[in-house]
Coordinates of C-alpha atoms and ligand atoms in Angstrom, one line a residue:
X27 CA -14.5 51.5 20.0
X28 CA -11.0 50.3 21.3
X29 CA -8.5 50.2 19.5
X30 CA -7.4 46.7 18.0
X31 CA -4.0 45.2 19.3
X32 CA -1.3 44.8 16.4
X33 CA -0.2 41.4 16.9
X34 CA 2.5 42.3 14.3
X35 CA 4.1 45.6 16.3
X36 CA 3.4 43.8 19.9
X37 CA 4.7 40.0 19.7
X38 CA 6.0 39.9 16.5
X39 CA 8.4 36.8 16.4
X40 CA 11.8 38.4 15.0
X41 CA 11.6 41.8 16.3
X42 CA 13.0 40.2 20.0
X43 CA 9.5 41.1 21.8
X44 CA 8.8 37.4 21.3
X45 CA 11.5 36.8 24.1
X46 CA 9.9 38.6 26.3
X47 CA 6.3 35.9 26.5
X48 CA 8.6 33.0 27.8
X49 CA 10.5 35.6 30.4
X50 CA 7.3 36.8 32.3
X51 CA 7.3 33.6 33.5
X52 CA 9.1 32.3 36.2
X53 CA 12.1 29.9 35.1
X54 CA 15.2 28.6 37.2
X55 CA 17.6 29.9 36.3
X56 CA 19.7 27.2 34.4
X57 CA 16.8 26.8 32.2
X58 CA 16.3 30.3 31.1
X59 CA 20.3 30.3 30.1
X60 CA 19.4 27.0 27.9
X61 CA 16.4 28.7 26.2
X62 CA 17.9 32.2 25.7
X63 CA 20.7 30.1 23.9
X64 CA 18.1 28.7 21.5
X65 CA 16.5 31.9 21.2
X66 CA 19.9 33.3 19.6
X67 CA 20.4 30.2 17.5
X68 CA 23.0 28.7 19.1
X69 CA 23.4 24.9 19.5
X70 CA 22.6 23.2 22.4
X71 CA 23.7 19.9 23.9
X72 CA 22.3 16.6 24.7
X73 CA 22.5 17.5 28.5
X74 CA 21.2 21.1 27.9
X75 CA 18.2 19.5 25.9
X76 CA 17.4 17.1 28.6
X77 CA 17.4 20.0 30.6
X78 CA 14.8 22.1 28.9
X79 CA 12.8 18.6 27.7
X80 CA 12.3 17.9 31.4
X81 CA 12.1 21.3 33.0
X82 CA 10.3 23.8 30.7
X83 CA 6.9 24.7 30.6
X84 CA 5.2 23.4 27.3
X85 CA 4.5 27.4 26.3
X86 CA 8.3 28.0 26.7
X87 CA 8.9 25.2 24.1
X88 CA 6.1 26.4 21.7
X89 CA 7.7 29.7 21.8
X90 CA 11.1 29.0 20.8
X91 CA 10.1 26.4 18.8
X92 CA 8.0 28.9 16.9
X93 CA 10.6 31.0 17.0
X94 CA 13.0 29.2 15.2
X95 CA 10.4 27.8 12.5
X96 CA 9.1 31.5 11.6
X97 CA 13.0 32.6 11.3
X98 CA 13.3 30.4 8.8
X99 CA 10.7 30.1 7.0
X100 CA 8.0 32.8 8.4
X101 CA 4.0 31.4 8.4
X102 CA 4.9 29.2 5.1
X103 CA 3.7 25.5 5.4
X104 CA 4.5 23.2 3.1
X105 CA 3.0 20.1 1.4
X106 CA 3.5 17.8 -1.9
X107 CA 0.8 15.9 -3.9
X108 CA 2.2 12.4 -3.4
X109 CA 0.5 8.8 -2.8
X110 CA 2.0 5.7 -1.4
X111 CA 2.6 2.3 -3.2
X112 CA 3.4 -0.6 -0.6
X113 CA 4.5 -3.7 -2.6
X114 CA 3.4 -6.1 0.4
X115 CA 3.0 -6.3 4.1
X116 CA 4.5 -9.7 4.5
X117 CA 8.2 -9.3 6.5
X118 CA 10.9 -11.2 7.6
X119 CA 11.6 -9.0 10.4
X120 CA 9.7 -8.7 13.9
X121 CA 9.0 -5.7 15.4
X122 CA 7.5 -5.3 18.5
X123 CA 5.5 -2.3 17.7
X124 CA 4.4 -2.7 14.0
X125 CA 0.8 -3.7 13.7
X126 CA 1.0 -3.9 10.1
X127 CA 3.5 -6.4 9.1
X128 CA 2.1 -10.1 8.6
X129 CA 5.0 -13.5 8.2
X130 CA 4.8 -16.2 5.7
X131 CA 2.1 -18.0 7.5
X132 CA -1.3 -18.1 5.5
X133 CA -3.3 -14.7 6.4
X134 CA -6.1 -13.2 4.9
X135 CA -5.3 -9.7 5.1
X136 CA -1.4 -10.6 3.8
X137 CA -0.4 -8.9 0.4
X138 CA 2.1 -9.4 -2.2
X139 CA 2.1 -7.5 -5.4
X140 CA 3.2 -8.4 -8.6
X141 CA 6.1 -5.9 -10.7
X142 CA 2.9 -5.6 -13.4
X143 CA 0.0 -5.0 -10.2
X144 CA 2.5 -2.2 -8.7
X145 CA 3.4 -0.4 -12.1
X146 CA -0.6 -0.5 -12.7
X147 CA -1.3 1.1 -9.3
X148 CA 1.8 3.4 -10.2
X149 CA 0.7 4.5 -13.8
X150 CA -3.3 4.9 -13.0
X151 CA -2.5 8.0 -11.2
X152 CA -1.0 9.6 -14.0
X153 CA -1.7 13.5 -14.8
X154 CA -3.8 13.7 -11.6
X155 CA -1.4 16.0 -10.1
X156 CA 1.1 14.2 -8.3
X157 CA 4.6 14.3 -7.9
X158 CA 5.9 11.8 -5.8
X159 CA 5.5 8.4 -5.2
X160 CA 6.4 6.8 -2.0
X161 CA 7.3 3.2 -2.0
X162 CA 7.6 1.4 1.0
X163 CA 6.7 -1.6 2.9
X164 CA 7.2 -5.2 4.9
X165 CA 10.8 -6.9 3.8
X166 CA 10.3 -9.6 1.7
X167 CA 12.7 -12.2 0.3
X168 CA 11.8 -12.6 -2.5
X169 CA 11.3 -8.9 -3.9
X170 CA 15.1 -8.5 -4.5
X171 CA 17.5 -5.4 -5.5
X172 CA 17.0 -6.9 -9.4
X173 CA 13.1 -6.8 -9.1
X174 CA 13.1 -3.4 -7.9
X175 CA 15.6 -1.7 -10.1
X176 CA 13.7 -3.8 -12.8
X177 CA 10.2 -1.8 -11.5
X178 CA 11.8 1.1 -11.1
X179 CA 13.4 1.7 -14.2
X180 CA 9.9 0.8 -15.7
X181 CA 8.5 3.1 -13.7
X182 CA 10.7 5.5 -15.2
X183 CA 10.1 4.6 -18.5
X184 CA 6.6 5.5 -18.4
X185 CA 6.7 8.5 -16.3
X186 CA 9.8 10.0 -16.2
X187 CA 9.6 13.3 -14.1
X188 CA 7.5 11.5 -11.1
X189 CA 9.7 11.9 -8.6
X190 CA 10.7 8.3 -6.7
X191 CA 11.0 8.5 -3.0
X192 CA 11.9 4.8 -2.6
X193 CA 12.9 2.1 0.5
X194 CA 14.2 2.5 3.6
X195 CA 17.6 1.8 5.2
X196 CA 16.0 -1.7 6.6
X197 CA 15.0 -2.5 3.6
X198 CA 17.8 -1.9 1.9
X199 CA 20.1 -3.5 4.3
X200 CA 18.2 -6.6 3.6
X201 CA 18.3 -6.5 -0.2
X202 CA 22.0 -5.6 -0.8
X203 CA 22.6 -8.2 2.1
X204 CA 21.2 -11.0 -0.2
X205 CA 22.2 -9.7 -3.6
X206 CA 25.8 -9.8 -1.8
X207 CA 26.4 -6.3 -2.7
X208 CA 28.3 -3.3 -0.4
X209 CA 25.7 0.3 0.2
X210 CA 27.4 1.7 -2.2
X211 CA 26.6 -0.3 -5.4
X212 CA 23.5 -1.3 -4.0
X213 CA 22.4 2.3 -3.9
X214 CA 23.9 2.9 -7.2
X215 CA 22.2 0.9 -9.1
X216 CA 19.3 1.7 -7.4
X217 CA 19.8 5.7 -8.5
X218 CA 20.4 4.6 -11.9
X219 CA 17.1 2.9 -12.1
X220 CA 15.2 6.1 -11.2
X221 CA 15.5 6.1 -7.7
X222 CA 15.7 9.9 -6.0
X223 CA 15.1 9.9 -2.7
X224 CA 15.1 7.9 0.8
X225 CA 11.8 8.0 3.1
X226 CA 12.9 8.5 6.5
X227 CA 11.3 5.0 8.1
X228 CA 13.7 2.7 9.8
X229 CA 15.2 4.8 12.0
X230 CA 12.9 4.1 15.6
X231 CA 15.0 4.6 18.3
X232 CA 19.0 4.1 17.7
X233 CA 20.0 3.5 21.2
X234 CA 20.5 -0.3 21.8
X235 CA 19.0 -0.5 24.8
X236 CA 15.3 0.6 23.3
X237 CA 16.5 -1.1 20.2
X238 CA 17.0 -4.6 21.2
X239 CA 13.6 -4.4 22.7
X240 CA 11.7 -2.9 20.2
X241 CA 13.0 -4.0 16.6
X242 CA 15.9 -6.5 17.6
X243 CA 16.8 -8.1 14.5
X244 CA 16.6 -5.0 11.4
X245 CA 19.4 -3.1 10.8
X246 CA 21.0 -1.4 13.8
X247 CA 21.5 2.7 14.0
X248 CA 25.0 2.2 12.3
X249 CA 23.6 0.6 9.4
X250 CA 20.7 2.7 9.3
X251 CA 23.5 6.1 9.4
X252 CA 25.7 4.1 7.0
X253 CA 23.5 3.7 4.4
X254 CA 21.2 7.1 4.8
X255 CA 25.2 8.9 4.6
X256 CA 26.4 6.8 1.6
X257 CA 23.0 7.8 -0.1
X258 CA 24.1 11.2 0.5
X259 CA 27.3 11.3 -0.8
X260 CA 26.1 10.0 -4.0
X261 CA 23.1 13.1 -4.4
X262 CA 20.3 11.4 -3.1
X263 CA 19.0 13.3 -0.3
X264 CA 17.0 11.7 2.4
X265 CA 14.5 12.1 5.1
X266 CA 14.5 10.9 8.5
X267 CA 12.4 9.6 11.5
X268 CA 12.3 9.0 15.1
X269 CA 9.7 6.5 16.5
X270 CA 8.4 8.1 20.1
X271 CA 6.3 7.2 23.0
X272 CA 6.6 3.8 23.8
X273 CA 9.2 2.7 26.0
X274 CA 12.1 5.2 25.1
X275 CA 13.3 8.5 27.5
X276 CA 13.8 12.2 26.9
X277 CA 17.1 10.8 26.8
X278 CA 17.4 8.3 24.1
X279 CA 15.1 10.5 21.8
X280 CA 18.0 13.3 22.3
X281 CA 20.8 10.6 21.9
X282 CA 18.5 9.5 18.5
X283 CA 18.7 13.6 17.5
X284 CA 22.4 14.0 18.4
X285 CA 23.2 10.9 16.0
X286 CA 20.9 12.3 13.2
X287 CA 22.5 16.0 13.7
X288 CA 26.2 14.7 13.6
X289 CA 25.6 13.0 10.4
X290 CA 23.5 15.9 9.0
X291 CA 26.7 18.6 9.9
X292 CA 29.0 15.7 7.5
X293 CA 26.4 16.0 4.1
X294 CA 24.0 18.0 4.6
X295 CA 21.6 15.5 2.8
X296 CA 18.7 15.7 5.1
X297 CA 15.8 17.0 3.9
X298 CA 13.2 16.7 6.8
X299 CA 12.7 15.4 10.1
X300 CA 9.4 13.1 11.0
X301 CA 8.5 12.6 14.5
X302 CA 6.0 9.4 14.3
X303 CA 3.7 8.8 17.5
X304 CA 3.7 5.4 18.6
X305 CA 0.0 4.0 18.1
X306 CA -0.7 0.5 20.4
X307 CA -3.5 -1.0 18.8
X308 CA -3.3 -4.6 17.1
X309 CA 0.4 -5.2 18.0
X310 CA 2.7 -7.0 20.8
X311 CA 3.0 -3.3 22.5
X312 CA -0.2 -2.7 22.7
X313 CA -0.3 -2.5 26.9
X314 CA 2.0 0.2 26.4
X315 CA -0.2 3.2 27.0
X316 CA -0.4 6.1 24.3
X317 CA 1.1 9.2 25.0
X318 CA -1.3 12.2 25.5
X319 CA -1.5 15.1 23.1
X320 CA 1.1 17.8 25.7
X321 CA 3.9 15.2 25.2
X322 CA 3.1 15.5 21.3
X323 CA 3.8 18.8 21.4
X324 CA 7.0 18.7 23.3
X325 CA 8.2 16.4 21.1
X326 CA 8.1 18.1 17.8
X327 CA 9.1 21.6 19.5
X328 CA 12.1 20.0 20.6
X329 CA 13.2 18.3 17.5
X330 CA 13.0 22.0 16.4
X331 CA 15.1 23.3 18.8
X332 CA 17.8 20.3 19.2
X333 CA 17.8 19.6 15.6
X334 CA 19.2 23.2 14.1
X335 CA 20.6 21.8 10.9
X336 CA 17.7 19.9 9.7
X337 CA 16.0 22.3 7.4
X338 CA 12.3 21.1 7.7
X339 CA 9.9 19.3 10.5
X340 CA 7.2 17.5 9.3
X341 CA 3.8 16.1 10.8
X342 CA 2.5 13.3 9.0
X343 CA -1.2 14.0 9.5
X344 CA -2.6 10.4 8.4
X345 CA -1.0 9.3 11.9
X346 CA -0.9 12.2 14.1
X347 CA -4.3 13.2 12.9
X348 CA -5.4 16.7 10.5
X349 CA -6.4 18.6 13.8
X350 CA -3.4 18.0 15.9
X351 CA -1.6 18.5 12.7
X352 CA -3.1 22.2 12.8
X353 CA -1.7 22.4 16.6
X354 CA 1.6 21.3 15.5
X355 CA 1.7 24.3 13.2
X356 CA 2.9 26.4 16.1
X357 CA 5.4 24.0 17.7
X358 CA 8.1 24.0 15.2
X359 CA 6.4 22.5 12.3
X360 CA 6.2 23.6 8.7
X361 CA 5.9 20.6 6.3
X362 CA 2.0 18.4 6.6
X363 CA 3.7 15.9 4.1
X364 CA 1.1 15.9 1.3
X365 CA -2.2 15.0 0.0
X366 CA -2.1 11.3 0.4
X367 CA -4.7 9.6 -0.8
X368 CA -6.6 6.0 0.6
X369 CA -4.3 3.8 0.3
X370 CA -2.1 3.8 2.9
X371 CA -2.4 0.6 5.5
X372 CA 0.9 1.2 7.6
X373 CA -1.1 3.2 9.9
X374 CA -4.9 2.9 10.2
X375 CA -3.8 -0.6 11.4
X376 CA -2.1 0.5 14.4
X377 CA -4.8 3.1 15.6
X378 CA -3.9 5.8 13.8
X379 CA -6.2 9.2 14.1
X380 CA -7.2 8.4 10.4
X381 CA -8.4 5.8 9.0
X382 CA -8.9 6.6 5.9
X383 CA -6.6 9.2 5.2
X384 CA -7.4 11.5 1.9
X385 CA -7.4 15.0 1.9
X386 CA -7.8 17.1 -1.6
X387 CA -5.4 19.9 -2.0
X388 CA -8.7 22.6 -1.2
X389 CA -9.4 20.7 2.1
X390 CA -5.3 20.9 2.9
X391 CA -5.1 24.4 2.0
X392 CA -8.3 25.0 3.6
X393 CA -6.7 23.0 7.2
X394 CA -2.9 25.3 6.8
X395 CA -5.3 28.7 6.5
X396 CA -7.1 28.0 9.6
X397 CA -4.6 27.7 11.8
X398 CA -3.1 30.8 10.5
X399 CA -0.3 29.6 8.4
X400 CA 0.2 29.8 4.6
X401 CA 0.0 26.8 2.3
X402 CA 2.8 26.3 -0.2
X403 CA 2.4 23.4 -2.2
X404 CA 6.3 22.1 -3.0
X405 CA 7.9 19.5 -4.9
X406 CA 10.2 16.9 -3.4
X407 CA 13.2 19.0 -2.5
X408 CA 11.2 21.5 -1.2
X409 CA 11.1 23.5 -4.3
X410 CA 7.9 26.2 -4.3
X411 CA 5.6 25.0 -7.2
X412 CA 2.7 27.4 -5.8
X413 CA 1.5 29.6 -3.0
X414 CA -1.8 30.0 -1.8
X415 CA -4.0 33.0 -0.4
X416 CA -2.9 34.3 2.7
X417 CA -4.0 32.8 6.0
X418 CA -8.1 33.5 6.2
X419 CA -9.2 32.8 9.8
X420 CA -12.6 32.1 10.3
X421 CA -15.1 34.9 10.3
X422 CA -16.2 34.2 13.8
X423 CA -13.1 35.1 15.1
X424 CA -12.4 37.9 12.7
Ligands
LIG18 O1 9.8 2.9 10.5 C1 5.3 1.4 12.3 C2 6.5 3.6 11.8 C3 7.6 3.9 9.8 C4 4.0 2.0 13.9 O2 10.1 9.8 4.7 C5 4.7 3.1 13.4 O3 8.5 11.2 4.1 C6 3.6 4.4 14.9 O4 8.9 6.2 8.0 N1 2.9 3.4 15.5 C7 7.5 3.8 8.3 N2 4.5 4.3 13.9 C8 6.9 5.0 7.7 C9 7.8 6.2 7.6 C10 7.4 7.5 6.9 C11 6.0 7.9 6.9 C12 5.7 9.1 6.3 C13 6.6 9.8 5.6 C14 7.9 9.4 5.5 C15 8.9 10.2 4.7 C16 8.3 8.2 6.2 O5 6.3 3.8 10.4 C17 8.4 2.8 10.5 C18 7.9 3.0 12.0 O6 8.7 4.0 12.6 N3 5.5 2.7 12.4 N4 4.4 0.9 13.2 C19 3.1 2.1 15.0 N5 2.5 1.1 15.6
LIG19 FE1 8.8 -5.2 8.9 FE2 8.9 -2.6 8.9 FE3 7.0 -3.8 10.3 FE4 9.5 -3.9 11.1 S1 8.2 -2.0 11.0 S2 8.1 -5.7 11.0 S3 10.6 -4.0 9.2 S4 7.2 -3.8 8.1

């Protein structure tokens, strides 16, 4: 009988051994300078990013991604019971790549909810579990900042520790545009009203030239900062997004970073980062090809690396998909968003991995353990609510 390796005395991430995987290999040597840096924790810069987002090996990546993600928060993974509420997919705005968004033409598959239809689809999941609702949706004219903060103070009324993760920065630059208002009193209001939190969605790709291809006429990357920032200076922390692999570089996804990271080291009000994988089907960039699963992982192990003041990464598995969500695990990621249930259409109408996306908190638990990581279920500031078992890998492999 041999004696069985200790993974934990051998490689163990913190005790500096880990180093020595991505130095066995053979690196120029500019690159090896840029990823011992990261190993350290220092910052890097947008040219020493592009450096190791072109040049490194993908198991370079993974390891200091790793790295960084078991630092801070060892082999916990975290996820929230939330569920989505999306008051209509009809929107003023045109973007290229949105497959879900319908105008004011007749359509079959367009929706409008009523104030009364959302607070119903609000208040029948009630002591099931959840947490956290997540509003968001197409831009519509008529649903103005007064018909929100009218919902969401009802909203409030009838449940009032649900936290409210509500609108994003385009559609709030639309509604304080029309109600004639500045960020700040739009937001106000809004946060009186119940409001707690920003989703992330909005952002795409900042850098005009992407930009005026891809969402021309939403609110630009200032506007998007501006309001995320005043948000934050008021106590309402925020997440954030990047939209990848369409027709966007190493370069403007590091220039997107570097923009998100400035802004992060004035408030700290960022909660999480979301990379979102561009999906082709059933909109105007569909003959823009998909980007395969190795690019995937560069990209979230480098949002790990650039982004060092952005506490958590987070894979949103209806998109990405649960199994490449398990993979993602080890490349800098440590949040799998939460247990959404069926409801969501953003996605499963652009081609995303899941079509129906509903996972119970077992199955959840059940995908974090597999891949070796511990699930902690959180609530929407990332406090720990509850920890599960430790990691159980399957018997097979035992
Ligand atoms: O901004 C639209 C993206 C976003 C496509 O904050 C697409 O916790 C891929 O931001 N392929 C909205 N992506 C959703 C969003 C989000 C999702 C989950 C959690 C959080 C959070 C925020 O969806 C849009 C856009 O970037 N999107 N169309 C598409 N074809
Ligand atoms: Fe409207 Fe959002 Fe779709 Fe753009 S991505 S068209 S803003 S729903």
């Amino acid at each position: 009988m041999g004696v069985k390796p200790s993974f934990e005395g051998s490689y163990g991430i913190g005790n500096g051994n880990g180093r020595a995987l991505y130095q066995m290999l053979s690196l120029p040597d500019a690159v090896r300078r840029v990823a011992d840096k990261v190993w350290e924790g220092k910052r890097i810069t947008v040219e020493e990013g592009l450096l190791l987002y072109s040049e490194a090996p993908l198991a370079v990546l993974g390891t200091l991604a790793n790295h960084l993600r078991e630092k801070r928060f060892g082999k916990k993974t975290f996820f929230n019971r939330n569920f989505h509420l999306e008051p209509t997919n009809r929107c003023v705005f045109d973007c290229k790549f949105c497959s879900y968004a319908r105008n004011f033409q007749p359509a079959e598959d367009a929706w409008e909810l009523t104030a009364e239809q959302m607070l119903h689809e609000v208040l029948r999941r009630k002591d099931q579990g959840f947490t956290e609702v997540h509003i968001v949706g197409g831009v519509h004219p008529k649903m103005s900042l007064a018909f929100f903060e009218e919902l969401i103070k009802n909203i409030r009324l009838h449940w009032p520790e649900l936290h409210i993760k509500a609108f994003t920065a385009v559609e709030l630059e639309y509604m304080f545009r029309k109600a004639r208002v500045s960020e700040d009193e739009g937001l106000r209001r809004l946060q009186a009203a119940g409001v707690n939190s920003l989703p992330g969605g909005g952002a795409e790709i900042f850098h005009p030239d992407i930009r005026n291809q891809i969402c021309a006429d939403k609110a630009d990357a200032v506007q998007w900062l501006q309001i995320h920032e005043t948000a934050h200076r008021l106590g309402m922390p925020s997440n954030c997004t990047m939209l990848y692999g369409h027709v966007e570089t190493y370069y403007h996804r590091l220039h997107h970073m570097e923009l998100l990271r400035q802004l992060q080291d004035r408030t700290g009000g960022f909660n999480c980062f979301i990379p979102l994988k561009f999906r082709n089907q059933n909109n105007e960039m569909s003959a823009v090809a998909e980007v395969p699963v190795t690019e995937d992982l560069r990209c979230y192990a480098m949002a790990r690396i650039f982004l060092d003041n952005i506490p958590h990464l987070k894979a949103y598995w209806p998109m990405i998909g649960r199994h490449k969500a398990q993979l993602l695990l080890s490349f800098g990621v440590d949040d799998l968003d939460g247990t959404i249930d069926d409801t969501t259409r953003i996605y499963s109408m652009a081609g995303a991995e899941e079509q129906h996306p509903a996972l119970s908190t077992d199955e959840l638990v059940a995908l974090i353990s597999e891949a070796g990581f511990e699930a902690v279920e959180r609530d929407s500031l990332y406090g720990e609510l509850r920890r599960f078992a430790a990691p159980v890998r399957p018997k097979a492999y035992a």
